[in-house]
Short mmCIF file of C-alpha atoms and ligand atoms in Angstrom, two decimals:
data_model
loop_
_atom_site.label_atom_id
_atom_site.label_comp_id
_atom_site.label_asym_id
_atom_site.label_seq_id
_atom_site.Cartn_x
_atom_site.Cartn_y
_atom_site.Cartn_z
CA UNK H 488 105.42 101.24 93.42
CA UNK H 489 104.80 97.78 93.40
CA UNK H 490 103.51 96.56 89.61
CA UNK H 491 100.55 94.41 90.71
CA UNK H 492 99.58 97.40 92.99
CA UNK H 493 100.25 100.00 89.50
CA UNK H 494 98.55 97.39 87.81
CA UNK H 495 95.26 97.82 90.23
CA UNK H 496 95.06 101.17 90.00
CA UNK H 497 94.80 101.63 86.51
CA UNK H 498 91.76 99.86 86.33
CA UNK H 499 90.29 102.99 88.41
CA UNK H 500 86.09 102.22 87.62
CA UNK H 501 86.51 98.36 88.64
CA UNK H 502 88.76 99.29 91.68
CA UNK H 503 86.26 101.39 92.99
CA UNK H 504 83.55 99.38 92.74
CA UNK H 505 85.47 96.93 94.96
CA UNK H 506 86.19 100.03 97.29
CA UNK H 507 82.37 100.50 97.59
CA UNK H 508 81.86 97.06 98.98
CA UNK H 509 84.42 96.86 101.15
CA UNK H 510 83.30 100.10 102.92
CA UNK H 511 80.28 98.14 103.16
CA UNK H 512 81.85 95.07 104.95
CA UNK H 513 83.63 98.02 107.39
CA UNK H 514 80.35 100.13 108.17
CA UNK H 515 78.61 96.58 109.26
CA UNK H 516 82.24 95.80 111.02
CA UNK H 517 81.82 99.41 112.79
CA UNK H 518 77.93 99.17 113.77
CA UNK H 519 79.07 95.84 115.11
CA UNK H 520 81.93 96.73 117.49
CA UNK H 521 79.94 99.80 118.63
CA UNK H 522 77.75 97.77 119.78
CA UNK H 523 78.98 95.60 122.13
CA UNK H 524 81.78 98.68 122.96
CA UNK H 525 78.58 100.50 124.52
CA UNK H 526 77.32 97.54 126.19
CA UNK H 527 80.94 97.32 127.57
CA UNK H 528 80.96 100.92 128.11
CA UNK H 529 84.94 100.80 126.74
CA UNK H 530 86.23 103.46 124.68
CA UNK H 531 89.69 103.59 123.35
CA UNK H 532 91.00 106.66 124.00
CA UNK H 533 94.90 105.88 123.79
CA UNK H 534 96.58 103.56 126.57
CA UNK H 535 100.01 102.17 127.49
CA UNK H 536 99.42 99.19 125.59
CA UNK H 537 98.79 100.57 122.58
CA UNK H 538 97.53 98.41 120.02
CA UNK H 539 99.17 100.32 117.23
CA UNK H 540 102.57 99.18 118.78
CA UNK H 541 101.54 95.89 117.78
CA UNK H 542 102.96 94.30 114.23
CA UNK H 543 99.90 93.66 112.88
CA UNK H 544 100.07 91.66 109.24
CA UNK H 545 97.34 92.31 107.00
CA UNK H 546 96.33 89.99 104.00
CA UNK H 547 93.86 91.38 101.50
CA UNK H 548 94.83 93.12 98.53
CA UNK H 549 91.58 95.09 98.78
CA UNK H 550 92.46 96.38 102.17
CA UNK H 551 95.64 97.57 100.84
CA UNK H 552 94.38 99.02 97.94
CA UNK H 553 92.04 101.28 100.66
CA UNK H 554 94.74 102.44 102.69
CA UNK H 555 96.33 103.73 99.62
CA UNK H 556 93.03 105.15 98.53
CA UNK H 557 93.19 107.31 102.19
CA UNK H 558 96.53 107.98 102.12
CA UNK H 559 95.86 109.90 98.36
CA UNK H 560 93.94 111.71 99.97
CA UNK H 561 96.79 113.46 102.30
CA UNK H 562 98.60 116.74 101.35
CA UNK H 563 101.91 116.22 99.93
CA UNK H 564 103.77 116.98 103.11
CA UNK H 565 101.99 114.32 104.67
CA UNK H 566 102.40 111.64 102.60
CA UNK H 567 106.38 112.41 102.54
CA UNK H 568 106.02 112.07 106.22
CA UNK H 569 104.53 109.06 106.60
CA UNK H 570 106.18 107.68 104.34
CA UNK H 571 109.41 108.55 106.17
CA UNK H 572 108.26 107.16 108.56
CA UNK H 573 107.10 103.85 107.47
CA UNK H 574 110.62 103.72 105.92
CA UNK H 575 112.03 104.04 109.08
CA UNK H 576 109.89 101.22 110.70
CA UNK H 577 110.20 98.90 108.36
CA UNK H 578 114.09 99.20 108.39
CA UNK H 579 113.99 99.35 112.13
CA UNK H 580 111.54 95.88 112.17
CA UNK H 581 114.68 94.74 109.77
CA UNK H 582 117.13 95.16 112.09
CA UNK H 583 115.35 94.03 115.06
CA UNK H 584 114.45 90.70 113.55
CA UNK H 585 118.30 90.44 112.72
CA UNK H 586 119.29 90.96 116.21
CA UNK H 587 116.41 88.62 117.17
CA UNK H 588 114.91 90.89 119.15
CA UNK H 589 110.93 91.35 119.87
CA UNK H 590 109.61 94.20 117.50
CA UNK H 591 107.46 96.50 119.05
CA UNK H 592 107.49 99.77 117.08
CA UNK H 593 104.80 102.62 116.43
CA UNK H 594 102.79 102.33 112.91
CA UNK H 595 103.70 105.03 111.03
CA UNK H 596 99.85 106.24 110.73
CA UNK H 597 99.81 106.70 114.73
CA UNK H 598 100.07 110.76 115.16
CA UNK H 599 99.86 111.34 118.95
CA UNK H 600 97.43 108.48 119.80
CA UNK H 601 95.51 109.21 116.54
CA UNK H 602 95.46 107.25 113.61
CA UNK H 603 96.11 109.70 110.64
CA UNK H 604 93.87 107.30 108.54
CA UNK H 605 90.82 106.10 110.93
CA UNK H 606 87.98 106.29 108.27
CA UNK H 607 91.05 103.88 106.37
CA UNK H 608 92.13 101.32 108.71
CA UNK H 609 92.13 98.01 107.88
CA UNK H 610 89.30 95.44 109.34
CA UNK H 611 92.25 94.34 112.58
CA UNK H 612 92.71 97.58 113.93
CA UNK H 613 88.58 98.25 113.54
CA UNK H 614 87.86 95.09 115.79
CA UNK H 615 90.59 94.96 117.74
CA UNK H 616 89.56 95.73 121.43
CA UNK H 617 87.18 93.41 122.52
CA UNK H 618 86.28 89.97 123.40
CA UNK H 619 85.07 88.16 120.49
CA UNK H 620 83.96 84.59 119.32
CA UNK H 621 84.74 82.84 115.92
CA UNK H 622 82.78 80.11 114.70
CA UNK H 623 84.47 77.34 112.30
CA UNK H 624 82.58 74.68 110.66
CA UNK H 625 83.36 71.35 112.04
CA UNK H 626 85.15 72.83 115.28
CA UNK H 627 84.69 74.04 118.63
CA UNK H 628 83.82 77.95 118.86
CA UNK H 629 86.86 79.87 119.43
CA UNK H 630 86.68 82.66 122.41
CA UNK H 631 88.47 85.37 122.63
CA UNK H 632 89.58 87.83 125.22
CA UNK H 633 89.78 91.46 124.68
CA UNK H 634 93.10 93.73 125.36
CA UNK H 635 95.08 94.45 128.52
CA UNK H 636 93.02 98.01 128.83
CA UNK H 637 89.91 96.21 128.39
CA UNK H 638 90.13 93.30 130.57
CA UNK H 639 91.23 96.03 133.51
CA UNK H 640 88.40 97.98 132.54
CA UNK H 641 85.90 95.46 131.53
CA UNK H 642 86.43 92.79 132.38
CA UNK H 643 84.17 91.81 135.39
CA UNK H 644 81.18 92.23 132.71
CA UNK H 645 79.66 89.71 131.32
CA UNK H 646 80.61 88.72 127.82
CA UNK H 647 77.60 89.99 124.73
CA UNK H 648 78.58 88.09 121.61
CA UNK H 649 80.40 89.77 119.10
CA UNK H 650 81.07 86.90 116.14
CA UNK H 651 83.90 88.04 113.77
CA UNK H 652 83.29 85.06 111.79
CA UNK H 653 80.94 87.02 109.31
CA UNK H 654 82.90 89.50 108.55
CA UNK H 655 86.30 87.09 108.10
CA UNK H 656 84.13 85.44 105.76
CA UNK H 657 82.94 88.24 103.85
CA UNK H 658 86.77 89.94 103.72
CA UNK H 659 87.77 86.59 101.98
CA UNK H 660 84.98 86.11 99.52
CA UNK H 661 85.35 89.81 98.66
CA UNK H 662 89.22 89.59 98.21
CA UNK H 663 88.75 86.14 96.52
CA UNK H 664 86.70 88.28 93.64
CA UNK H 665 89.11 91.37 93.78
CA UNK H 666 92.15 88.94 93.04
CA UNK H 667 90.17 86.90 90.15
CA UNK H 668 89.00 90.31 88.98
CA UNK H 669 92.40 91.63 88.63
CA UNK H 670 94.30 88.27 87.76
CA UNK H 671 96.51 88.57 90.80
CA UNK H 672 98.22 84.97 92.06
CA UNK H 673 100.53 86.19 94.54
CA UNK H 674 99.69 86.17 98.11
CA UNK H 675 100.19 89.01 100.76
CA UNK H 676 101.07 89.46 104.72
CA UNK H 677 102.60 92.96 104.68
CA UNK H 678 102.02 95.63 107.52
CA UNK H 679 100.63 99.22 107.18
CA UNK H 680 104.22 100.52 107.60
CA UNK H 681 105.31 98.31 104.74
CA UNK H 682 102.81 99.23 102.44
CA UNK H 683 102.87 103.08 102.82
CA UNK H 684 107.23 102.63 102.64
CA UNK H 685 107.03 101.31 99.14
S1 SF4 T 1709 96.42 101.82 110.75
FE1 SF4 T 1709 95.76 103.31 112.27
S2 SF4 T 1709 94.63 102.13 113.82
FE2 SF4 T 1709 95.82 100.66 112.59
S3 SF4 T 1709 97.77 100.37 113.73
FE3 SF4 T 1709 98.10 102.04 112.23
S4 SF4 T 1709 97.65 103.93 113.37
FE4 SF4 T 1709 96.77 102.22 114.53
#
């Protein structure tokens, strides 16, 4: 395992603290997105463009240290196979990249449309979805659409706001803490199927 990550979880009482608040930050993130997904009426319930198919990067060493938290929390047989898997993806997104060709490959948490770790995901695959604004000092307010499914769904509706900018801020201040808390310089942009293959 990686040593800043061994280093982390020694610290077990201050770690969880951190844990605690983060959940926090992802039950607001959840009430949120409900929200407007009501208003919508959009529910995922698996589609052709599957957003778990998508190489998403994730950059908090507090969302990290959660997924791990989840994934202790899997029989043994499961975390060999997941972690098979994610092997396999990450030497697959190897290759690919080598070859220069796109990478479009199945996280290794996806079990037949399911995610294996819902109550675990990081904050990306919670919002993902649906249209949403993001409001930077100093510049115009960023719109966005939502996915493929939605926008043939949903589309025609009219847009309710749903501002990610909160809870971007609150992710950074919380991993800005986290890092000083556990002296950690180094930054991170790793996907779920390179954290669970290490
Ligand atoms: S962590 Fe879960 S929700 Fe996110 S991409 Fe992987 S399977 Fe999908």
């Amino acid at each position: 395992m990686n040593p800043v990550i061994e280093k982390i979880r020694s610290c077990e009482e201050k770690l969880s603290l951190f844990m605690e608040r983060l959940e926090v930050i992802y039950k607001k993130m959840d009430g949120k997105y409900k929200e407007a997904a009501n208003y919508y009426g959009f529910f995922c319930g698996g589609c052709e463009e599957n957003c778990c198919f998508t190489r998403f990067y994730h950059h908090t060493f507090v969302e990290y240290l959660y997924i791990i938290k989840g994934f202790n929390t899997l029989g043994q047989g499961n975390q060999a196979e997941i972690r098979e898997k994610a092997l396999l993806v990450w030497r697959q997104t190897a290759e690919l990249e080598k070859s220069g060709l796109p990478v479009r490959l199945l996280c290794p948490l996806n079990y037949e449309g399911l995610c294996a770790l819902y109550s675990y995901r990081p904050m990306i695959c919670r919002l993902h979805g649906i249209p949403h604004e993001l409001i930077i000092p100093g510049r115009e307010k960023i719109l966005s659409p939502g996915c493929k499914e939605f926008m043939s769904r949903c589309g025609e509706k009219e847009y309710v706001i749903f501002d990610r900018t909160s809870f971007y801020t609150e992710m950074a201040s919380l991993e800005k803490e986290f890092k000083a808390a556990f002296v950690i310089s180094e930054r991170i942009k790793l996907t779920v199927a390179r954290m669970l293959a290490s």
